[in-house]
PDB file of C-alpha atoms in Angstrom:
ATOM      1  CA  MET A  29     -15.645  -7.331  -2.046  1.00  0.00           C
ATOM      2  CA  LEU A  30     -15.986  -3.657  -1.950  1.00  0.00           C
ATOM      3  CA  TYR A  31     -13.302  -2.692  -4.676  1.00  0.00           C
ATOM      4  CA  GLN A  32     -12.121  -4.484  -7.396  1.00  0.00           C
ATOM      5  CA  LEU A  33      -8.991  -3.682  -9.913  1.00  0.00           C
ATOM      6  CA  THR A  34      -7.923  -5.547 -13.104  1.00  0.00           C
ATOM      7  CA  HIS A  35      -5.249  -5.034 -15.731  1.00  0.00           C
ATOM      8  CA  ILE A  36      -4.047  -1.537 -14.281  1.00  0.00           C
ATOM      9  CA  LYS A  37      -2.038   0.311 -16.398  1.00  0.00           C
ATOM     10  CA  HIS A  38      -1.435   4.336 -15.890  1.00  0.00           C
ATOM     11  CA  TYR A  39       0.418   6.582 -17.650  1.00  0.00           C
ATOM     12  CA  TYR A  40       1.900  10.356 -17.118  1.00  0.00           C
ATOM     13  CA  GLU A  41       2.646  11.150 -20.355  1.00  0.00           C
ATOM     14  CA  ASN A  42       4.808   8.402 -21.788  1.00  0.00           C
ATOM     15  CA  LYS A  43       5.784   6.886 -18.279  1.00  0.00           C
ATOM     16  CA  ILE A  44       4.272   4.596 -16.514  1.00  0.00           C
ATOM     17  CA  VAL A  45       3.456   5.007 -12.849  1.00  0.00           C
ATOM     18  CA  LEU A  46       1.215   1.955 -12.349  1.00  0.00           C
ATOM     19  CA  ASP A  47       1.884  -1.943 -14.135  1.00  0.00           C
ATOM     20  CA  PHE A  48       0.213  -4.554 -12.133  1.00  0.00           C
ATOM     21  CA  ASN A  49      -2.431  -6.856 -13.179  1.00  0.00           C
ATOM     22  CA  SER A  50      -5.243  -6.916  -9.604  1.00  0.00           C
ATOM     23  CA  LEU A  51      -6.122  -5.392  -6.100  1.00  0.00           C
ATOM     24  CA  GLN A  52      -9.143  -6.772  -4.541  1.00  0.00           C
ATOM     25  CA  ILE A  53     -10.210  -4.827  -1.206  1.00  0.00           C
ATOM     26  CA  SER A  54     -13.150  -5.808   1.291  1.00  0.00           C
ATOM     27  CA  GLN A  55     -15.431  -3.785   3.150  1.00  0.00           C
ATOM     28  CA  GLY A  56     -13.327  -3.089   6.917  1.00  0.00           C
ATOM     29  CA  GLU A  57     -10.246  -3.628   5.378  1.00  0.00           C
ATOM     30  CA  ILE A  58      -7.165  -1.478   6.949  1.00  0.00           C
ATOM     31  CA  ILE A  59      -4.382  -1.377   4.040  1.00  0.00           C
ATOM     32  CA  GLY A  60      -1.124   0.609   4.285  1.00  0.00           C
ATOM     33  CA  ILE A  61       0.672   1.181   1.454  1.00  0.00           C
ATOM     34  CA  SER A  62       4.263   2.479   1.209  1.00  0.00           C
ATOM     35  CA  GLY A  63       6.866   3.115  -1.876  1.00  0.00           C
ATOM     36  CA  LYS A  64       9.838   5.699  -2.867  1.00  0.00           C
ATOM     37  CA  ASN A  65       8.438   9.153  -4.277  1.00  0.00           C
ATOM     38  CA  GLY A  66       6.900   8.988  -7.853  1.00  0.00           C
ATOM     39  CA  SER A  67       6.225   5.483  -7.209  1.00  0.00           C
ATOM     40  CA  GLY A  68       2.171   5.568  -8.159  1.00  0.00           C
ATOM     41  CA  LYS A  69       1.181   5.769  -4.604  1.00  0.00           C
ATOM     42  CA  SER A  70      -0.975   8.938  -4.663  1.00  0.00           C
ATOM     43  CA  THR A  71      -2.267   7.857  -8.228  1.00  0.00           C
ATOM     44  CA  LEU A  72      -3.044   5.048  -6.953  1.00  0.00           C
ATOM     45  CA  LEU A  73      -5.624   6.736  -4.169  1.00  0.00           C
ATOM     46  CA  ARG A  74      -6.922   9.043  -7.000  1.00  0.00           C
ATOM     47  CA  LEU A  75      -7.928   6.125  -9.167  1.00  0.00           C
ATOM     48  CA  LEU A  76      -9.738   4.590  -6.137  1.00  0.00           C
ATOM     49  CA  ALA A  77     -11.306   7.923  -5.036  1.00  0.00           C
ATOM     50  CA  PHE A  78     -12.253   7.958  -9.179  1.00  0.00           C
ATOM     51  CA  LEU A  79     -10.777  11.181  -9.499  1.00  0.00           C
ATOM     52  CA  GLU A  80      -8.786   9.810 -12.360  1.00  0.00           C
ATOM     53  CA  SER A  81      -9.345   6.927 -14.275  1.00  0.00           C
ATOM     54  CA  PRO A  82      -6.263   4.136 -15.538  1.00  0.00           C
ATOM     55  CA  THR A  83      -4.867   4.791 -19.104  1.00  0.00           C
ATOM     56  CA  PHE A  84      -5.676   0.839 -19.088  1.00  0.00           C
ATOM     57  CA  GLY A  85      -7.729  -1.583 -17.268  1.00  0.00           C
ATOM     58  CA  GLU A  86     -10.936  -1.292 -15.002  1.00  0.00           C
ATOM     59  CA  VAL A  87     -11.309  -0.059 -11.007  1.00  0.00           C
ATOM     60  CA  LYS A  88     -14.861  -1.365  -9.820  1.00  0.00           C
ATOM     61  CA  TYR A  89     -16.317   0.279  -6.873  1.00  0.00           C
ATOM     62  CA  PHE A  90     -19.233  -2.344  -5.146  1.00  0.00           C
ATOM     63  CA  GLY A  91     -20.308   0.189  -2.728  1.00  0.00           C
ATOM     64  CA  THR A  92     -23.875   1.853  -2.397  1.00  0.00           C
ATOM     65  CA  SER A  93     -22.388   5.031  -3.643  1.00  0.00           C
ATOM     66  CA  ARG A  94     -19.107   6.760  -4.783  1.00  0.00           C
ATOM     67  CA  THR A  95     -20.229   9.882  -2.627  1.00  0.00           C
ATOM     68  CA  GLN A  96     -19.542   7.004   0.171  1.00  0.00           C
ATOM     69  CA  ILE A  97     -15.930   7.624  -0.723  1.00  0.00           C
ATOM     70  CA  ALA A  98     -13.476  10.277   1.439  1.00  0.00           C
ATOM     71  CA  ILE A  99     -10.245  11.333   0.329  1.00  0.00           C
ATOM     72  CA  LEU A 100      -7.416  13.485   2.765  1.00  0.00           C
ATOM     73  CA  LEU A 101      -4.806  14.926   0.417  1.00  0.00           C
ATOM     74  CA  PRO A 102      -1.726  16.923   1.697  1.00  0.00           C
ATOM     75  CA  GLU A 103      -2.831  20.040   0.700  1.00  0.00           C
ATOM     76  CA  ILE A 104      -5.849  20.907   2.552  1.00  0.00           C
ATOM     77  CA  GLN A 105      -7.955  23.706   0.973  1.00  0.00           C
ATOM     78  CA  LEU A 106      -9.826  25.206   3.497  1.00  0.00           C
ATOM     79  CA  LEU A 107     -12.591  27.780   3.010  1.00  0.00           C
ATOM     80  CA  SER A 108     -11.408  31.511   3.777  1.00  0.00           C
ATOM     81  CA  ARG A 109     -13.695  31.188   7.043  1.00  0.00           C
ATOM     82  CA  SER A 110     -13.727  29.686  10.308  1.00  0.00           C
ATOM     83  CA  VAL A 111     -13.097  26.301  11.377  1.00  0.00           C
ATOM     84  CA  ARG A 112     -16.861  25.859  12.736  1.00  0.00           C
ATOM     85  CA  ALA A 113     -17.752  26.882   8.657  1.00  0.00           C
ATOM     86  CA  ASN A 114     -15.691  24.800   7.463  1.00  0.00           C
ATOM     87  CA  LEU A 115     -17.384  22.223   9.233  1.00  0.00           C
ATOM     88  CA  GLU A 116     -20.560  23.226   8.753  1.00  0.00           C
ATOM     89  CA  TYR A 117     -20.387  23.253   4.945  1.00  0.00           C
ATOM     90  CA  ILE A 118     -19.428  19.620   4.630  1.00  0.00           C
ATOM     91  CA  LEU A 119     -23.087  18.915   6.322  1.00  0.00           C
ATOM     92  CA  GLN A 120     -24.442  21.452   4.377  1.00  0.00           C
ATOM     93  CA  ILE A 121     -23.540  20.142   0.531  1.00  0.00           C
ATOM     94  CA  ARG A 122     -24.462  16.716   1.981  1.00  0.00           C
ATOM     95  CA  HIS A 123     -27.941  18.461   2.819  1.00  0.00           C
ATOM     96  CA  GLN A 124     -27.562  18.083   6.524  1.00  0.00           C
ATOM     97  CA  PRO A 125     -29.358  20.254   9.333  1.00  0.00           C
ATOM     98  CA  PRO A 126     -26.427  21.746  11.553  1.00  0.00           C
ATOM     99  CA  ASN A 127     -25.259  19.560  14.021  1.00  0.00           C
ATOM    100  CA  PRO A 128     -23.099  21.495  16.738  1.00  0.00           C
ATOM    101  CA  GLN A 129     -22.143  18.396  18.985  1.00  0.00           C
ATOM    102  CA  LYS A 130     -20.909  16.173  16.215  1.00  0.00           C
ATOM    103  CA  ILE A 131     -18.858  19.038  14.960  1.00  0.00           C
ATOM    104  CA  ALA A 132     -17.104  18.980  18.574  1.00  0.00           C
ATOM    105  CA  ASP A 133     -16.779  15.593  18.565  1.00  0.00           C
ATOM    106  CA  VAL A 134     -15.176  15.158  14.975  1.00  0.00           C
ATOM    107  CA  LEU A 135     -12.650  18.313  15.649  1.00  0.00           C
ATOM    108  CA  LYS A 136     -11.994  16.773  19.072  1.00  0.00           C
ATOM    109  CA  LEU A 137     -10.843  12.910  17.592  1.00  0.00           C
ATOM    110  CA  ALA A 138      -9.141  14.911  15.117  1.00  0.00           C
ATOM    111  CA  GLY A 139      -7.198  16.658  18.146  1.00  0.00           C
ATOM    112  CA  LEU A 140      -8.319  19.692  18.521  1.00  0.00           C
ATOM    113  CA  GLU A 141      -9.873  21.393  21.281  1.00  0.00           C
ATOM    114  CA  PRO A 142     -13.538  22.654  20.092  1.00  0.00           C
ATOM    115  CA  LYS A 143     -13.512  25.494  22.748  1.00  0.00           C
ATOM    116  CA  THR A 144     -10.292  26.755  21.254  1.00  0.00           C
ATOM    117  CA  PHE A 145     -10.121  26.131  17.701  1.00  0.00           C
ATOM    118  CA  LEU A 146     -13.725  26.379  16.654  1.00  0.00           C
ATOM    119  CA  GLU A 147     -13.703  29.937  15.676  1.00  0.00           C
ATOM    120  CA  ARG A 148     -10.172  30.453  14.611  1.00  0.00           C
ATOM    121  CA  LYS A 149      -9.938  31.510  11.406  1.00  0.00           C
ATOM    122  CA  HIS A 150      -7.958  29.493   8.718  1.00  0.00           C
ATOM    123  CA  TYR A 151      -5.090  31.616   8.351  1.00  0.00           C
ATOM    124  CA  GLU A 152      -4.879  31.303  12.064  1.00  0.00           C
ATOM    125  CA  LEU A 153      -3.783  27.206  11.799  1.00  0.00           C
ATOM    126  CA  SER A 154      -1.137  26.135  11.201  1.00  0.00           C
ATOM    127  CA  SER A 155      -0.028  22.901   8.423  1.00  0.00           C
ATOM    128  CA  GLY A 156      -0.961  20.019  10.785  1.00  0.00           C
ATOM    129  CA  GLU A 157      -3.896  22.086  12.517  1.00  0.00           C
ATOM    130  CA  LYS A 158      -5.446  22.417   9.051  1.00  0.00           C
ATOM    131  CA  GLN A 159      -4.426  18.664   8.310  1.00  0.00           C
ATOM    132  CA  ARG A 160      -6.672  17.808  11.441  1.00  0.00           C
ATOM    133  CA  VAL A 161      -9.247  19.927  10.371  1.00  0.00           C
ATOM    134  CA  GLY A 162      -9.661  18.052   6.925  1.00  0.00           C
ATOM    135  CA  LEU A 163      -9.614  14.614   9.103  1.00  0.00           C
ATOM    136  CA  ALA A 164     -12.197  16.237  11.267  1.00  0.00           C
ATOM    137  CA  GLN A 165     -14.250  16.835   7.734  1.00  0.00           C
ATOM    138  CA  ARG A 166     -14.041  13.612   6.302  1.00  0.00           C
ATOM    139  CA  LEU A 167     -15.209  11.812   9.651  1.00  0.00           C
ATOM    140  CA  LEU A 168     -18.317  14.208   9.463  1.00  0.00           C
ATOM    141  CA  LEU A 169     -18.919  12.378   6.502  1.00  0.00           C
ATOM    142  CA  GLU A 170     -18.779   8.997   7.970  1.00  0.00           C
ATOM    143  CA  PRO A 171     -17.223   7.510   4.915  1.00  0.00           C
ATOM    144  CA  LYS A 172     -17.438   3.872   4.111  1.00  0.00           C
ATOM    145  CA  VAL A 173     -14.085   4.471   2.619  1.00  0.00           C
ATOM    146  CA  LEU A 174     -11.309   6.629   3.902  1.00  0.00           C
ATOM    147  CA  LEU A 175      -8.331   7.393   1.602  1.00  0.00           C
ATOM    148  CA  LEU A 176      -5.346   9.090   3.298  1.00  0.00           C
ATOM    149  CA  ASP A 177      -2.411  10.544   1.124  1.00  0.00           C
ATOM    150  CA  GLU A 178       0.402  11.264   3.500  1.00  0.00           C
ATOM    151  CA  PRO A 179      -1.032  12.076   6.656  1.00  0.00           C
ATOM    152  CA  THR A 180       1.192  11.659   8.806  1.00  0.00           C
ATOM    153  CA  ASN A 181       3.171  14.783   7.343  1.00  0.00           C
ATOM    154  CA  SER A 182       3.048  17.780   9.807  1.00  0.00           C
ATOM    155  CA  LEU A 183       2.380  15.638  12.609  1.00  0.00           C
ATOM    156  CA  ASP A 184       4.654  15.506  16.020  1.00  0.00           C
ATOM    157  CA  HIS A 185       4.294  12.364  18.437  1.00  0.00           C
ATOM    158  CA  LEU A 186       0.554  13.302  20.335  1.00  0.00           C
ATOM    159  CA  GLY A 187      -0.668  14.112  16.709  1.00  0.00           C
ATOM    160  CA  LEU A 188       0.463  10.367  15.494  1.00  0.00           C
ATOM    161  CA  LYS A 189      -1.351   8.934  18.434  1.00  0.00           C
ATOM    162  CA  THR A 190      -4.484  10.671  17.794  1.00  0.00           C
ATOM    163  CA  LEU A 191      -4.338  10.021  14.085  1.00  0.00           C
ATOM    164  CA  SER A 192      -4.522   6.367  15.290  1.00  0.00           C
ATOM    165  CA  GLU A 193      -7.326   6.681  17.356  1.00  0.00           C
ATOM    166  CA  ALA A 194      -9.228   8.886  14.776  1.00  0.00           C
ATOM    167  CA  ILE A 195      -8.689   5.785  12.073  1.00  0.00           C
ATOM    168  CA  GLN A 196      -9.772   3.364  14.974  1.00  0.00           C
ATOM    169  CA  TRP A 197     -12.662   5.087  15.955  1.00  0.00           C
ATOM    170  CA  CYS A 198     -13.750   5.089  12.454  1.00  0.00           C
ATOM    171  CA  HIS A 199     -13.591   1.611  11.682  1.00  0.00           C
ATOM    172  CA  GLN A 200     -15.372   0.813  14.433  1.00  0.00           C
ATOM    173  CA  GLU A 201     -17.857   3.135  13.995  1.00  0.00           C
ATOM    174  CA  TYR A 202     -18.748   2.769  10.491  1.00  0.00           C
ATOM    175  CA  ASN A 203     -16.443  -0.239   9.503  1.00  0.00           C
ATOM    176  CA  THR A 204     -14.772   2.091   7.194  1.00  0.00           C
ATOM    177  CA  THR A 205     -12.333   0.809   4.800  1.00  0.00           C
ATOM    178  CA  ILE A 206      -9.404   2.958   5.433  1.00  0.00           C
ATOM    179  CA  ILE A 207      -6.165   3.209   3.170  1.00  0.00           C
ATOM    180  CA  THR A 208      -3.514   4.720   3.408  1.00  0.00           C
ATOM    181  CA  ILE A 209      -0.142   5.842   2.090  1.00  0.00           C
ATOM    182  CA  SER A 210       2.893   6.957   4.003  1.00  0.00           C
ATOM    183  CA  HIS A 211       6.486   7.222   4.337  1.00  0.00           C
ATOM    184  CA  ASP A 212       6.397   6.525   7.704  1.00  0.00           C
ATOM    185  CA  LYS A 213       6.879   2.718   7.707  1.00  0.00           C
ATOM    186  CA  LYS A 214       6.674   1.870  11.573  1.00  0.00           C
ATOM    187  CA  TRP A 215       3.245   3.934  12.104  1.00  0.00           C
ATOM    188  CA  LEU A 216       2.157   1.865   8.484  1.00  0.00           C
ATOM    189  CA  GLU A 217       2.633  -1.461  10.347  1.00  0.00           C
ATOM    190  CA  LYS A 218       1.345  -0.313  13.533  1.00  0.00           C
ATOM    191  CA  ASN A 219      -1.856   1.080  12.167  1.00  0.00           C
ATOM    192  CA  SER A 220      -2.735  -1.583   8.927  1.00  0.00           C
ATOM    193  CA  GLN A 221      -4.090  -5.126   8.836  1.00  0.00           C
ATOM    194  CA  LYS A 222      -2.512  -5.530   5.628  1.00  0.00           C
ATOM    195  CA  LEU A 223       0.835  -3.675   4.239  1.00  0.00           C
ATOM    196  CA  LEU A 224       1.111  -3.027   0.590  1.00  0.00           C
ATOM    197  CA  LYS A 225       4.369  -1.560  -1.487  1.00  0.00           C
ATOM    198  CA  LEU A 226       4.514   0.107  -4.757  1.00  0.00           C
ATOM    199  CA  HIS A 227       7.856  -1.014  -6.027  1.00  0.00           C
ATOM    200  CA  PHE A 228       7.982   0.504  -9.675  1.00  0.00           C
ATOM    201  CA  GLY A 229       4.373   0.554 -10.209  1.00  0.00           C
ATOM    202  CA  GLU A 230       4.163  -2.832  -9.392  1.00  0.00           C
ATOM    203  CA  LEU A 231       1.963  -3.650  -6.014  1.00  0.00           C
ATOM    204  CA  ILE A 232       3.579  -5.850  -3.540  1.00  0.00           C
ATOM    205  CA  ASN A 233       2.229  -7.887  -0.535  1.00  0.00           C
ATOM    206  CA  GLN A 234       4.955  -7.206   1.911  1.00  0.00           C
ATOM    207  CA  LYS A 235       4.025 -10.284   3.759  1.00  0.00           C
ATOM    208  CA  GLU A 236       3.837 -12.568   0.623  1.00  0.00           C
ATOM    209  CA  ALA A 237       6.346 -10.693  -1.627  1.00  0.00           C
ATOM    210  CA  ASN A 238      10.071 -11.399  -2.510  1.00  0.00           C
ATOM    211  CA  LEU A 239      11.461  -8.239  -2.083  1.00  0.00           C
ATOM    212  CA  LEU A 240      15.105  -8.598  -1.345  1.00  0.00           C
ATOM    213  CA  SER A 241      17.036  -5.457  -0.111  1.00  0.00           C
ATOM    214  CA  HIS A 242      20.417  -6.512   2.333  1.00  0.00           C
ATOM    215  CA  ASN A 243      22.871  -8.336   0.646  1.00  0.00           C
ATOM    216  CA  TRP A 244      23.188  -6.863  -2.624  1.00  0.00           C
ATOM    217  CA  SER A 245      26.599  -5.855  -4.086  1.00  0.00           C
ATOM    218  CA  LYS A 246      27.929  -4.741  -7.442  1.00  0.00           C
ATOM    219  CA  ASN A 247      30.866  -6.081  -9.320  1.00  0.00           C
ATOM    220  CA  GLN A 248      33.725  -3.843 -10.845  1.00  0.00           C
ATOM    221  CA  ASN A 249      31.475  -3.451 -14.020  1.00  0.00           C
ATOM    222  CA  GLY A 250      28.784  -2.212 -12.262  1.00  0.00           C
ATOM    223  CA  GLU A 251      26.397  -5.047 -12.374  1.00  0.00           C
ATOM    224  CA  LYS A 252      24.336  -6.186  -9.114  1.00  0.00           C
ATOM    225  CA  TYR A 253      24.594  -9.719  -7.592  1.00  0.00           C
ATOM    226  CA  TYR A 254      22.666 -10.517  -4.605  1.00  0.00           C
ATOM    227  CA  ASP A 255      24.609 -12.855  -1.702  1.00  0.00           C
ATOM    228  CA  PHE A 256      21.879 -15.211  -0.649  1.00  0.00           C
ATOM    229  CA  GLY A 257      24.444 -16.954   2.282  1.00  0.00           C
ATOM    230  CA  ASN A 258      25.769 -20.220   1.757  1.00  0.00           C
ATOM    231  CA  GLY A 259      27.598 -19.868  -1.535  1.00  0.00           C
ATOM    232  CA  ALA A 260      24.358 -18.843  -3.285  1.00  0.00           C
ATOM    233  CA  ILE A 261      25.033 -16.202  -5.094  1.00  0.00           C
ATOM    234  CA  LEU A 262      22.609 -14.484  -7.857  1.00  0.00           C
ATOM    235  CA  GLU A 263      23.877 -12.532 -10.608  1.00  0.00           C
ATOM    236  CA  LEU A 264      22.002  -9.973 -12.224  1.00  0.00           C
ATOM    237  CA  PRO A 265      23.122  -9.359 -16.028  1.00  0.00           C
ATOM    238  CA  GLN A 266      21.614  -5.569 -17.335  1.00  0.00           C
ATOM    239  CA  SER A 267      21.627  -4.375 -13.583  1.00  0.00           C
ATOM    240  CA  LYS A 268      24.048  -1.288 -13.805  1.00  0.00           C
ATOM    241  CA  GLU A 269      21.062   0.969 -13.782  1.00  0.00           C
ATOM    242  CA  ILE A 270      19.277  -0.476 -10.703  1.00  0.00           C
ATOM    243  CA  ASP A 271      18.125   1.665  -7.818  1.00  0.00           C
ATOM    244  CA  LEU A 272      19.135  -0.421  -4.898  1.00  0.00           C
ATOM    245  CA  ARG A 273      17.784   1.732  -1.886  1.00  0.00           C
ATOM    246  CA  GLU A 274      14.417   0.410  -2.561  1.00  0.00           C
ATOM    247  CA  GLY A 275      15.865  -3.187  -2.594  1.00  0.00           C
ATOM    248  CA  ILE A 276      15.081  -5.593  -5.840  1.00  0.00           C
ATOM    249  CA  PHE A 277      11.803  -7.316  -6.447  1.00  0.00           C
ATOM    250  CA  ILE A 278      11.548 -10.771  -7.673  1.00  0.00           C
ATOM    251  CA  HIS A 279       7.908 -11.655  -8.986  1.00  0.00           C
ATOM    252  CA  GLN A 280       6.258 -14.759  -8.507  1.00  0.00           C
ATOM    253  CA  ASP A 281       6.582 -15.621 -12.394  1.00  0.00           C
ATOM    254  CA  HIS A 282      10.642 -15.132 -12.213  1.00  0.00           C
ATOM    255  CA  ILE A 283      11.409 -18.011  -9.998  1.00  0.00           C
ATOM    256  CA  LEU A 284      11.309 -21.150 -11.831  1.00  0.00           C
ATOM    257  CA  LEU A 285      11.101 -24.467  -9.880  1.00  0.00           C
ATOM    258  CA  HIS A 286      12.490 -27.910 -10.851  1.00  0.00           C
ATOM    259  CA  CYS A 287      11.729 -30.794  -9.384  1.00  0.00           C
ATOM    260  CA  ASP A 288      14.589 -32.788 -11.035  1.00  0.00           C
ATOM    261  CA  GLN A 289      18.724 -32.263 -11.431  1.00  0.00           C
ATOM    262  CA  HIS A 290      18.736 -28.828 -12.849  1.00  0.00           C
ATOM    263  CA  PRO A 291      22.072 -26.391 -13.276  1.00  0.00           C
ATOM    264  CA  SER A 292      21.059 -24.025 -10.916  1.00  0.00           C
ATOM    265  CA  PHE A 293      20.610 -23.587  -6.880  1.00  0.00           C
ATOM    266  CA  GLU A 294      19.589 -26.162  -4.592  1.00  0.00           C
ATOM    267  CA  ALA A 295      17.217 -24.675  -2.103  1.00  0.00           C
ATOM    268  CA  VAL A 296      14.309 -26.728   0.732  1.00  0.00           C
ATOM    269  CA  ILE A 297      11.011 -26.289   1.092  1.00  0.00           C
ATOM    270  CA  ILE A 298       9.855 -25.180   4.318  1.00  0.00           C
ATOM    271  CA  GLY A 299       6.589 -24.070   4.641  1.00  0.00           C
ATOM    272  CA  ILE A 300       3.395 -24.724   2.276  1.00  0.00           C
ATOM    273  CA  ARG A 301       0.400 -22.449   3.238  1.00  0.00           C
ATOM    274  CA  THR A 302      -3.266 -22.006   1.882  1.00  0.00           C
ATOM    275  CA  LEU A 303      -4.254 -18.441   1.603  1.00  0.00           C
ATOM    276  CA  ALA A 304      -7.973 -17.086   2.176  1.00  0.00           C
ATOM    277  CA  ASN A 305      -7.621 -14.672  -0.957  1.00  0.00           C
ATOM    278  CA  ARG A 306      -6.007 -17.808  -3.389  1.00  0.00           C
ATOM    279  CA  THR A 307      -8.143 -20.446  -3.690  1.00  0.00           C
ATOM    280  CA  ASP A 308      -6.966 -22.022  -6.588  1.00  0.00           C
ATOM    281  CA  GLU A 309      -2.878 -21.797  -5.297  1.00  0.00           C
ATOM    282  CA  VAL A 310      -1.172 -22.271  -2.424  1.00  0.00           C
ATOM    283  CA  LEU A 311       2.068 -20.642  -1.142  1.00  0.00           C
ATOM    284  CA  LEU A 312       5.647 -22.276  -1.011  1.00  0.00           C
ATOM    285  CA  GLU A 313       8.111 -20.947   1.401  1.00  0.00           C
ATOM    286  CA  ILE A 314      11.604 -21.992   0.393  1.00  0.00           C
ATOM    287  CA  ALA A 315      14.975 -21.528   2.010  1.00  0.00           C
ATOM    288  CA  LEU A 316      17.433 -20.816  -0.180  1.00  0.00           C
ATOM    289  CA  GLY A 317      20.684 -19.914   1.981  1.00  0.00           C
ATOM    290  CA  LYS A 318      20.029 -17.635   4.684  1.00  0.00           C
ATOM    291  CA  GLU A 319      16.719 -16.238   2.584  1.00  0.00           C
ATOM    292  CA  VAL A 320      13.394 -17.607   2.521  1.00  0.00           C
ATOM    293  CA  LEU A 321      11.755 -17.291  -0.996  1.00  0.00           C
ATOM    294  CA  LYS A 322       8.086 -17.528  -1.711  1.00  0.00           C
ATOM    295  CA  LYS A 323       6.578 -19.089  -4.493  1.00  0.00           C
ATOM    296  CA  TYR A 324       2.663 -19.625  -5.525  1.00  0.00           C
ATOM    297  CA  ILE A 325       1.477 -22.703  -7.311  1.00  0.00           C
ATOM    298  CA  PRO A 326      -1.469 -24.248  -8.539  1.00  0.00           C
ATOM    299  CA  LYS A 327      -3.422 -26.441  -6.314  1.00  0.00           C
ATOM    300  CA  GLU A 328      -2.895 -29.214  -8.334  1.00  0.00           C
ATOM    301  CA  GLN A 329       0.743 -29.122  -8.293  1.00  0.00           C
ATOM    302  CA  ILE A 330       0.767 -30.319  -4.116  1.00  0.00           C
ATOM    303  CA  PRO A 331       1.229 -33.879  -4.449  1.00  0.00           C
ATOM    304  CA  HIS A 332       4.943 -33.078  -6.094  1.00  0.00           C
ATOM    305  CA  PHE A 333       5.885 -30.948  -3.108  1.00  0.00           C
ATOM    306  CA  GLN A 334       6.453 -31.652   0.464  1.00  0.00           C
ATOM    307  CA  ILE A 335       7.879 -30.085   3.869  1.00  0.00           C
ATOM    308  CA  LEU A 336      11.908 -30.563   3.909  1.00  0.00           C
ATOM    309  CA  GLN A 337      11.943 -31.889   0.309  1.00  0.00           C
ATOM    310  CA  THR A 338      15.578 -30.095  -1.565  1.00  0.00           C
ATOM    311  CA  ILE A 339      14.492 -28.740  -5.205  1.00  0.00           C
ATOM    312  CA  ALA A 340      16.225 -26.647  -7.675  1.00  0.00           C
ATOM    313  CA  ILE A 341      15.215 -23.679  -8.392  1.00  0.00           C
ATOM    314  CA  SER A 342      16.210 -20.766 -10.830  1.00  0.00           C
ATOM    315  CA  PHE A 343      15.567 -17.431 -12.069  1.00  0.00           C
ATOM    316  CA  ASP A 344      14.417 -15.472 -15.047  1.00  0.00           C
ATOM    317  CA  THR A 345      17.139 -12.880 -14.664  1.00  0.00           C
ATOM    318  CA  THR A 346      16.295 -10.763 -17.948  1.00  0.00           C
ATOM    319  CA  GLN A 347      12.944 -10.143 -16.613  1.00  0.00           C
ATOM    320  CA  ILE A 348      13.638  -9.596 -13.074  1.00  0.00           C
ATOM    321  CA  ALA A 349      15.897  -6.880 -14.162  1.00  0.00           C
ATOM    322  CA  GLN A 350      13.291  -5.208 -16.526  1.00  0.00           C
ATOM    323  CA  ALA A 351      10.847  -5.358 -14.079  1.00  0.00           C
ATOM    324  CA  ASN A 352      12.950  -3.078 -11.581  1.00  0.00           C
ATOM    325  CA  GLN A 353      14.031  -0.485 -13.832  1.00  0.00           C
ATOM    326  CA  LYS A 354      11.197   0.610 -15.250  1.00  0.00           C
TER     327      LYS A 354
END
């Protein structure tokens, strides 16, 4: 394990921007994080880079040194010098001798031809070119952790391809843990081993989460309801203020299972999976209408459930509404 974050709550003034129980990151993972503006993505990266401390909770880093962590922010600040001088400065602050070949190599990896760009002044660079120089600087550091904050901004199709190749090179060369936040969901999917989403400050693993975004509607009073299909409709009271554009997240704890008869929804278990990152729990995949919900249960409860078993489920609608309008 490289990072362990526990019981994280982080506020700006009186507004909570991060609110999740745990996050574990292993050495060599490539993680993509999406979420709308203001969801806490950049704040999370700043916590991982130790540029900020959480208001509550703990961030543990088990690497050799925090100097192994490199972060690339959206606004690149370069020295008022040439590209070469900006790259040489990175080696200088690490007390390393000048290395012209290494500088040329990382600049090319970042998508800039050394012969053309090494002597260019900072003011001669476009925003996309500055972003690439910033990436080359981070590659020079041979980081164990590379944190990328919206690196796809200002990049064209060729730039995106080059960025992907540079990330893969860094990962293969140094076994770097790479964590990228971006609004470009397609690019994240192609370039991440694990996809997370920040939804009102809560981290969601998109492969294991219940993020419902397709069939929400609202009644005459403005309250939201979700059509699972086959007549299964979930009405959500106190939901007038919820923004449906990002979907609604249903937390594991807000899905209740009932093995006996219960005035709720009838569903069918279609999968029971063990997960490497959860040794004490298993994941139930539950078909409700045309949707598949996911619910963790303790391993000792496995004997009570089996594939194709019909069960009753209900939802804590009050908690769901509150969790989606923080």
